Short mmCIF file of C-alpha atoms and ligand atoms in Angstrom, two decimals:
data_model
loop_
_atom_site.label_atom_id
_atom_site.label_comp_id
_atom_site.label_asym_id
_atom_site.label_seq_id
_atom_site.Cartn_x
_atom_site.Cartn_y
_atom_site.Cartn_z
CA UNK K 1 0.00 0.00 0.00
CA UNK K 2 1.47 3.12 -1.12
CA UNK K 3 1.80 6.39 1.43
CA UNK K 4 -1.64 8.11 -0.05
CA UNK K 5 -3.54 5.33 2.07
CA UNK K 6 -3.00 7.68 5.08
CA UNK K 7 -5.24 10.60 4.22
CA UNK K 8 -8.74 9.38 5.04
CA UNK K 9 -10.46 9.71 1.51
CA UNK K 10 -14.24 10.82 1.28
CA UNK K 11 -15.89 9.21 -2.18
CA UNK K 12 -18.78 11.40 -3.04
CA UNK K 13 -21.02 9.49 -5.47
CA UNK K 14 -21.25 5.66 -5.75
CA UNK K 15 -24.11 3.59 -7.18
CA UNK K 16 -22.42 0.13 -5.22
CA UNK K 17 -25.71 0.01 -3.33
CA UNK K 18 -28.08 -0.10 -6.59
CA UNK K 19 -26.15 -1.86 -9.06
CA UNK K 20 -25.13 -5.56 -8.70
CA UNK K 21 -23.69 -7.82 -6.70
CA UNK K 22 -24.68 -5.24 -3.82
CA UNK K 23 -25.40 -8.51 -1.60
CA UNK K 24 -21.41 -8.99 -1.32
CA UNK K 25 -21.19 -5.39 -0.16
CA UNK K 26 -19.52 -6.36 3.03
CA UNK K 27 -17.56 -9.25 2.68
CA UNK K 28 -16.12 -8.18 -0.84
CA UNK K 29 -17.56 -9.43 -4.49
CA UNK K 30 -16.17 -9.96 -7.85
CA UNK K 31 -15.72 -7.78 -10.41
CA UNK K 32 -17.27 -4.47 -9.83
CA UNK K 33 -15.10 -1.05 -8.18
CA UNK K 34 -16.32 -0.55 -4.35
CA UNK K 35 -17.35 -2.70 -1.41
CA UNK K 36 -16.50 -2.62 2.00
CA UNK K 37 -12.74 -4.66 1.85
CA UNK K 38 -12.15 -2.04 -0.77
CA UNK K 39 -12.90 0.63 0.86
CA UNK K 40 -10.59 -0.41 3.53
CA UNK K 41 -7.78 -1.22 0.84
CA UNK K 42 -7.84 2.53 -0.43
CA UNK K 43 -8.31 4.33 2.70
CA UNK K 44 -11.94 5.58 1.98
CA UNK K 45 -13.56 6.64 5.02
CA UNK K 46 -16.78 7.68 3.75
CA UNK K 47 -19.19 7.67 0.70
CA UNK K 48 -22.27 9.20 -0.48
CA UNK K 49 -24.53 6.23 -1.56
CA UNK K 50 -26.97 6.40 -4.22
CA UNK K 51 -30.55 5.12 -4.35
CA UNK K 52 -31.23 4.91 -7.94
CA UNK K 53 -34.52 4.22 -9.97
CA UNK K 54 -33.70 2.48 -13.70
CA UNK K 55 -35.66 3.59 -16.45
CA UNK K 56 -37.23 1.37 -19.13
CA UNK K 57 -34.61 2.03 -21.64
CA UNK K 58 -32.09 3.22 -19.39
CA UNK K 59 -30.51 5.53 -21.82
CA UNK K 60 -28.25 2.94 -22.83
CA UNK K 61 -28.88 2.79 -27.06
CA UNK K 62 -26.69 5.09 -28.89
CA UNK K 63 -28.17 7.83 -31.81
CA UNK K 64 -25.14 8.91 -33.78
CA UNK K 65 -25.59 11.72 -35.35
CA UNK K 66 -24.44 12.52 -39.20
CA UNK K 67 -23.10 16.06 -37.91
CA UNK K 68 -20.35 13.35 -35.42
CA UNK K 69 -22.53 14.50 -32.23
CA UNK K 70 -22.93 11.13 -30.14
CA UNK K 71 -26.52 11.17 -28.53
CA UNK K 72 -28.14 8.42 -26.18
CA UNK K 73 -31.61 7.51 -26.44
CA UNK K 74 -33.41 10.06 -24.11
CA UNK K 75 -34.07 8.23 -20.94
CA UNK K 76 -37.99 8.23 -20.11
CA UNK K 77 -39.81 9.41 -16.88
CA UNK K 78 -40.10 7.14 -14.16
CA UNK K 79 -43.77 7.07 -12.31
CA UNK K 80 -43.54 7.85 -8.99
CA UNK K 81 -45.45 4.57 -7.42
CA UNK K 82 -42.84 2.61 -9.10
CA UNK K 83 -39.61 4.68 -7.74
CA UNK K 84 -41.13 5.04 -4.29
CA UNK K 85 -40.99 1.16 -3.90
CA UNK K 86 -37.92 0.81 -5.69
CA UNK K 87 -36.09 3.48 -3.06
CA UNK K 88 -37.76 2.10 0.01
CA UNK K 89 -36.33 -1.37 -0.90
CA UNK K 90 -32.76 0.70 -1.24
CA UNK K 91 -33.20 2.77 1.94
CA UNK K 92 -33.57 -0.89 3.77
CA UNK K 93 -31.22 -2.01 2.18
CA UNK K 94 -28.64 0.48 3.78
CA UNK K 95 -30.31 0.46 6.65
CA UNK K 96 -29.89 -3.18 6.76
CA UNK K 97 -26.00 -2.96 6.41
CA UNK K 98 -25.55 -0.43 9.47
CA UNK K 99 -27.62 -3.05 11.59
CA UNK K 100 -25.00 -5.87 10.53
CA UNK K 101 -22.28 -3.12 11.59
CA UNK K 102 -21.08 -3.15 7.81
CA UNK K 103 -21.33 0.83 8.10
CA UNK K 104 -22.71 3.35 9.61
CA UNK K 105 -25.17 5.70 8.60
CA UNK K 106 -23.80 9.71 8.86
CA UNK K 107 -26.70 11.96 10.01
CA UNK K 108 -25.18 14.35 11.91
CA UNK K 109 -21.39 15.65 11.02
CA UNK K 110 -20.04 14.22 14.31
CA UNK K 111 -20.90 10.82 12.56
CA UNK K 112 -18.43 11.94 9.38
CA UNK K 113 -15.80 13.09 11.74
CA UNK K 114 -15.66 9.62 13.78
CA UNK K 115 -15.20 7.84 10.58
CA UNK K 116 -11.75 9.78 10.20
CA UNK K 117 -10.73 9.62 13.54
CA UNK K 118 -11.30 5.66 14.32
CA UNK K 119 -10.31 4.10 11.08
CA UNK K 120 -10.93 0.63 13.26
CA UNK K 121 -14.68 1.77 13.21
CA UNK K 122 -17.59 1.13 10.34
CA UNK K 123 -17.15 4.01 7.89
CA UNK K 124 -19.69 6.82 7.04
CA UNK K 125 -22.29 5.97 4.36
CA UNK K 126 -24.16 8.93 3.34
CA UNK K 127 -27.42 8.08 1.84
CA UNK K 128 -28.40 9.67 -1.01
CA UNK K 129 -31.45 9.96 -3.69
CA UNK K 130 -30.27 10.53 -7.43
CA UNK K 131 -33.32 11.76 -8.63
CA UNK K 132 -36.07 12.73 -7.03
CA UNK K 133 -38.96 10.59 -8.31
CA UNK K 134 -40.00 8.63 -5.09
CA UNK K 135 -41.12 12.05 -3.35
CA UNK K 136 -44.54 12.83 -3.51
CA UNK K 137 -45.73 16.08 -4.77
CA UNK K 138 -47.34 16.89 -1.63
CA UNK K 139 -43.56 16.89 -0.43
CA UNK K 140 -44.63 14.78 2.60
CA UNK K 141 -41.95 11.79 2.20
CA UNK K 142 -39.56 13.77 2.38
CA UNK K 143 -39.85 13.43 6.16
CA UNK K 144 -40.07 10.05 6.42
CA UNK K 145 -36.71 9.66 4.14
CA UNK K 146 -34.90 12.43 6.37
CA UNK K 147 -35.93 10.46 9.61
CA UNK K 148 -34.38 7.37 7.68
CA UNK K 149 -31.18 9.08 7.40
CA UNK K 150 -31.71 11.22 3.93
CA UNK K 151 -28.88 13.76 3.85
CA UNK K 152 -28.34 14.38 0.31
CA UNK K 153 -30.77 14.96 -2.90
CA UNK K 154 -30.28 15.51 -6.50
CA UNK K 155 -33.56 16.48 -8.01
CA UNK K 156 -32.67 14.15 -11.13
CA UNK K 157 -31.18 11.86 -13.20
CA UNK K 158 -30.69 12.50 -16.77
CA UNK K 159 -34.15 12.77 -17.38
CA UNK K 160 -37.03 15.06 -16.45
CA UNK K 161 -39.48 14.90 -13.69
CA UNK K 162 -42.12 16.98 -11.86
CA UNK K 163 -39.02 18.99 -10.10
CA UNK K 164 -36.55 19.77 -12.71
CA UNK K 165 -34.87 18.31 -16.24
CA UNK K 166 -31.84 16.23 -16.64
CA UNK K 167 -29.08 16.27 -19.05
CA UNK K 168 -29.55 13.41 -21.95
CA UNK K 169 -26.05 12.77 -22.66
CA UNK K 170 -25.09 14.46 -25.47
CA UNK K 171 -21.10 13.78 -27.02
CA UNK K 172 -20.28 16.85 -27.57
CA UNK K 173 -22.91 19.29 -26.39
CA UNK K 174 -23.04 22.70 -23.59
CA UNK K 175 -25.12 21.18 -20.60
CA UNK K 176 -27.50 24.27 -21.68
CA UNK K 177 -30.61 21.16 -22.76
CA UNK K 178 -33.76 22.75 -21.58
CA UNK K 179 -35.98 24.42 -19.36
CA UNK K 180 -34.91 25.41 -15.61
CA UNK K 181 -37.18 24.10 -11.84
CA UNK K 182 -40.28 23.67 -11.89
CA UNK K 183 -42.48 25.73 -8.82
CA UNK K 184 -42.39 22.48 -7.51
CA UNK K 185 -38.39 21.73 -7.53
CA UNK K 186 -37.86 25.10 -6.17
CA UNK K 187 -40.17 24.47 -2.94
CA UNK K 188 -38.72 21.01 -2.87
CA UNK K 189 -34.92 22.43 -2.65
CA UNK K 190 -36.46 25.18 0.06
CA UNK K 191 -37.58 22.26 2.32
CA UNK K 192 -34.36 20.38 1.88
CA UNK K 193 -32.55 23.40 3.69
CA UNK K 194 -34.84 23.64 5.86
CA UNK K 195 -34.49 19.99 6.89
CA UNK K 196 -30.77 19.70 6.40
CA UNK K 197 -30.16 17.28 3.24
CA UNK K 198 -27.51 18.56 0.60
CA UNK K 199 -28.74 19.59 -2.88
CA UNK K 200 -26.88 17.83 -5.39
CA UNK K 201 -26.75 19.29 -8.92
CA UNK K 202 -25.48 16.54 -10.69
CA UNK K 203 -27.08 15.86 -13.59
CA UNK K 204 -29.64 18.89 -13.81
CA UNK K 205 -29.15 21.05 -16.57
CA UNK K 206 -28.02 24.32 -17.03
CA UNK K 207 -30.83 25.77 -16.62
CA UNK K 208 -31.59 23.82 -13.61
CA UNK K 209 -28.58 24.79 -12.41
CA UNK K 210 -28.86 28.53 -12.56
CA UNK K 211 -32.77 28.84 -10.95
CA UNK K 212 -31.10 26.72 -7.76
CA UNK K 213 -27.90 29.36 -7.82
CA UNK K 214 -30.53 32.01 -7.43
CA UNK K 215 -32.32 30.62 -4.49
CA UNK K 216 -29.17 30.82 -2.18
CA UNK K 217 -30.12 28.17 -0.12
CA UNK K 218 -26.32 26.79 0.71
CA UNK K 219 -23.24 26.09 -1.33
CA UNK K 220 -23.44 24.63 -5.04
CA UNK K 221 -22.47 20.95 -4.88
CA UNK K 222 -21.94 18.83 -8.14
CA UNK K 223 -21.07 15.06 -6.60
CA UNK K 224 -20.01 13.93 -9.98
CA UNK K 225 -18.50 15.72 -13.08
CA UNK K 226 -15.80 16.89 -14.96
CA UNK K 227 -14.96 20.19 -16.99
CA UNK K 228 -16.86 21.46 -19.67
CA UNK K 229 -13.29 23.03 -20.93
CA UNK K 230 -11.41 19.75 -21.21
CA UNK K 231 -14.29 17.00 -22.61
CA UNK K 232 -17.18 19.12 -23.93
CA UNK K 233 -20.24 17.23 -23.02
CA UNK K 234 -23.44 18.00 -21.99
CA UNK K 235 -22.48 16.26 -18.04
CA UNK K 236 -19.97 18.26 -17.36
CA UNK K 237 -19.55 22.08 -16.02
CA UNK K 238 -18.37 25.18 -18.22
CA UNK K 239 -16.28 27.55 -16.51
CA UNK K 240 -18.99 30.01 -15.29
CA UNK K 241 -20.54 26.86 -13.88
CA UNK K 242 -17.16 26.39 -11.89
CA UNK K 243 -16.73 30.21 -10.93
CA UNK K 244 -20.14 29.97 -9.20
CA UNK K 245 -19.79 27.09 -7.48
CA UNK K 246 -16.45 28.47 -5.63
CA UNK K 247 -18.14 31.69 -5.58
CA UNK K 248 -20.52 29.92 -3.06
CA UNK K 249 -17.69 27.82 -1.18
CA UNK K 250 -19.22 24.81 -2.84
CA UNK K 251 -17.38 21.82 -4.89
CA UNK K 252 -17.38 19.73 -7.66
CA UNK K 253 -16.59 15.85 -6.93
CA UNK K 254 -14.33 15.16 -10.52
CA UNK K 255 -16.02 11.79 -11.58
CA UNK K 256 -13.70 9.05 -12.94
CA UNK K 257 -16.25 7.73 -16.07
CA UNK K 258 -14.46 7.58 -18.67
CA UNK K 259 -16.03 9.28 -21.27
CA UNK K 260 -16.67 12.73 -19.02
CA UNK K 261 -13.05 12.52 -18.64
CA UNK K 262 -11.80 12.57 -22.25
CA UNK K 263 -11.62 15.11 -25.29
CA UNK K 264 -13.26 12.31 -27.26
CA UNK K 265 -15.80 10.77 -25.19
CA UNK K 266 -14.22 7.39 -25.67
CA UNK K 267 -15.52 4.89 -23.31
CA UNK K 268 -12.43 2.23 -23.28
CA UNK K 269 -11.17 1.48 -19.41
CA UNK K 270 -7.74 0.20 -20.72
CA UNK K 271 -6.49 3.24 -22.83
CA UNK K 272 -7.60 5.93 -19.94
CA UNK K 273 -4.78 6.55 -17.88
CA UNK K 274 -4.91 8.03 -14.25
CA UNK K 275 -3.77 11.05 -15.13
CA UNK K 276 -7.28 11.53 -16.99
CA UNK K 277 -8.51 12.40 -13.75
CA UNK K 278 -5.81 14.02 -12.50
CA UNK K 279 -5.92 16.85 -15.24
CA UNK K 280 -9.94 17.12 -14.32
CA UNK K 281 -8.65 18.11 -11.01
CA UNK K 282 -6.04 19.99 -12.24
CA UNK K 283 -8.05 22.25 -14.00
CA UNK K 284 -10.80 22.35 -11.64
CA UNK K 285 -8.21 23.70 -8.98
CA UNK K 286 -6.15 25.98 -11.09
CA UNK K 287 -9.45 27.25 -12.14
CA UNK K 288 -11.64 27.91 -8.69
CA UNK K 289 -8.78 26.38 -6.21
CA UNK K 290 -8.16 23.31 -4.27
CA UNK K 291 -11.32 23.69 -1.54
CA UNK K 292 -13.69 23.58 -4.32
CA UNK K 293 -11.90 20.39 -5.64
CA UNK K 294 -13.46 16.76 -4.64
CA UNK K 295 -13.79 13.01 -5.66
CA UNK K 296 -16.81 11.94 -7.20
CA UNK K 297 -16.35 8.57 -8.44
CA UNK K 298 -19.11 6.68 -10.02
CA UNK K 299 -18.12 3.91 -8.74
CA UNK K 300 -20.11 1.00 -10.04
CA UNK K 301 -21.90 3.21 -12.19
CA UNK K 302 -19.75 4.15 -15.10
CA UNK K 303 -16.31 2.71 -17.11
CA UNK K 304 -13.56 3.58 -14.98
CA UNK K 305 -9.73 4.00 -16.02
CA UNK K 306 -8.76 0.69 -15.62
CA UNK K 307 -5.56 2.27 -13.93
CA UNK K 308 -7.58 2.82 -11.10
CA UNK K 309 -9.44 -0.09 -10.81
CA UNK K 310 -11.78 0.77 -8.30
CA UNK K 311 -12.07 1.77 -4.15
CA UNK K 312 -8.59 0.41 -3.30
CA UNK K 313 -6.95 2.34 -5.91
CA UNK K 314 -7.58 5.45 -4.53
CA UNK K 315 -3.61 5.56 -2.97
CA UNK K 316 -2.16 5.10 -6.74
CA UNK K 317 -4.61 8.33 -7.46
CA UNK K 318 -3.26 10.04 -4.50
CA UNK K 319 0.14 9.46 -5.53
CA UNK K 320 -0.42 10.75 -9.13
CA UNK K 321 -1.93 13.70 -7.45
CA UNK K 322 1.22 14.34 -5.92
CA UNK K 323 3.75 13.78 -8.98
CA UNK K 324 1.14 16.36 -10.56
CA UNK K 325 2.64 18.97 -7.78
CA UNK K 326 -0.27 18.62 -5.44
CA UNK K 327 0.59 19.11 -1.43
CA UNK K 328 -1.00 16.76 1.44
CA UNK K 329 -2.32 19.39 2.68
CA UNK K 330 -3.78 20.23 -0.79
CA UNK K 331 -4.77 16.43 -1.34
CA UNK K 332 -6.46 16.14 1.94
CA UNK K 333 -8.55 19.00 1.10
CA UNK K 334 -9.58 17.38 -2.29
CA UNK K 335 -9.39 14.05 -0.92
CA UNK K 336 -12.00 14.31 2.60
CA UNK K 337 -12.22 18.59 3.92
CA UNK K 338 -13.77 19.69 1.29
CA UNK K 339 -16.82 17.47 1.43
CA UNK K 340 -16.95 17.41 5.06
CA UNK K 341 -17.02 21.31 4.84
CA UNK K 342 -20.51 21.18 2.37
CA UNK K 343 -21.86 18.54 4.43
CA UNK K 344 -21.59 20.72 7.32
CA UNK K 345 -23.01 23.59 5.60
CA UNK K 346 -26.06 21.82 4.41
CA UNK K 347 -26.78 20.07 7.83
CA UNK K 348 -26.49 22.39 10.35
ZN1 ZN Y 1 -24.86 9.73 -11.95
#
């Protein structure tokens, strides 16, 4: 194990709980980029955990354009019957993996903080709703999911619902897709700060993006993207996107899929080297600095540099952060303050 493995590392999107072979969560499973023996292996000390509602047509057939612009099928709505019972399954399913002292469930910042100081301890799991489709429009489960242990919301997933529009994903395209909130999203992001769960603006687009800015409810968090500037896709954020997000003291969590980290949106795990990422955060810190600078993996949710590998190679990233120039002090910031310093925003 390399000498990154001692800065406690904060992941800040994973879909480990959704996707499969979640049942080998804690004892380790084939194939696949996080679980708990990983975690250990890579010094990751807490992770925001998605619950995650599929689609029919998940987005996943391909619409090449004759101008060379790479579109995916537009993903369809999701009814809100069928994500509520999808996400309460999910929510137990966490739930169920804190009782069999797999993890423990952060709802309160002194629950984050524990995780760094006794690394002999469970880590933090934040849980975490991408997309918004299994709250009611009467707003009233939102209770029940913060009493649960909800601490973190993104409105959606790349598709549109009764609180805001998604980005399809669009190779190249500005993330500038269609219309802003709805009344609805906008009362729905007012009672998250009221209650204390992050807002999450992955995924939303632009527009999306701007009408939460102007609400000024707490700092502007993007879990998982890259920039606009070096792989010009409609996921990632342009530069004023960037300037306001430091401009509130938020972050952006630099994902590791492959094809938001290169100039051409190739997919391939074995030809993206580490420093892919590396020159994400790079930018990303050169541009706005190092406290608005995260991880956001997308781990078992996306191609990842093979390089990499998955929750245990966080140390080999840690080292290429520092043969890029980068200072602990620098890398712990990017690597666990940083997110602990939103979180605490958005609960208190
Ligand atoms: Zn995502």
């Amino acid at each position: 194990m390399g000498p990154g493995s001692n800065i406690p590392v904060f992941d800040g999107h994973n879909d480990s709980l959704t996707a499969d072979g979640h049942e080998s969560l804690s004892d380790g499973k084939p194939g696949g980029h996080l679980d708990l023996p990983r975690m250990r292996a890579g010094g990751v000390r807490a992770g925001i955990f998605a619950a995650f509602t599929r689609s029919d047509g998940d987005g996943s057939a391909t619409v090449a354009r004759n101008d060379g612009v790479l579109e995916f099928q537009p993903a369809p709505p999701v009814a809100h019957e069928h994500a509520a019972a999808v996400t309460n399954s999910l929510v137990g399913r966490l739930l169920a993996l804190e009782r069999a002292g797999a993890i423990r469930v952060a709802r309160r910042i002194a629950d984050v903080d524990r995780a760094a100081a006794h690394r002999d301890e469970p880590p933090a799991a934040i849980m975490h709703f991408e997309g918004a489709e299994a709250i009611d429009t009467e707003l009233e489960a939102l209770y029940a999911y913060h009493a649960a242990g909800l601490r973190s919301l993104g409105l959606v997933w790349s598709r549109p619902n009764a609180f805001a529009h998604g980005v399809p994903f669009v190779f190249p395209s500005s993330p500038d897709t269609g219309p802003g909130l709805t009344e609805l999203g906008a009362r729905l992001l007012r009672r998250c700060a009221e209650l204390g769960i992050l807002v999450d603006l992955a995924h939303i687009n632009e527009a999306g993006f701007w009408d939460t800015a102007r609400l000024e409810l707490g700092p502007l968090v993007v879990s998982h993207a890259g920039a606009h500037a070096i792989a010009p896709c409609s996921r990632n954020l342009t530069d004023r996107q960037l300037d306001a997000i430091a401009g509130t003291g938020g972050l952006i969590g630099v994902v590791f899929a492959t094809p938001f980290l290169r100039p051409d949106f190739e997919r391939d795990a074995e030809t993206t080297p580490l420093t892919a990422i590396v020159e994400h955060v790079r930018y990303v810190a050169d541009r706005i600095g190092v406290d608005h600078t995260a991880f956001g993996s997308d781990f078992d949710g996306a191609t990842i540099p093979a390089a990499l590998g998955g929750a245990d190679g966080y140390p080999k990233l840690i080292d290429a952060l520092r043969e890029d120039g980068f200072s602990d002090a620098e890398i712990e910031a990017i690597a666990w303050r940083n997110w602990r310093r939103v979180l605490d925003a958005w609960w208190r």
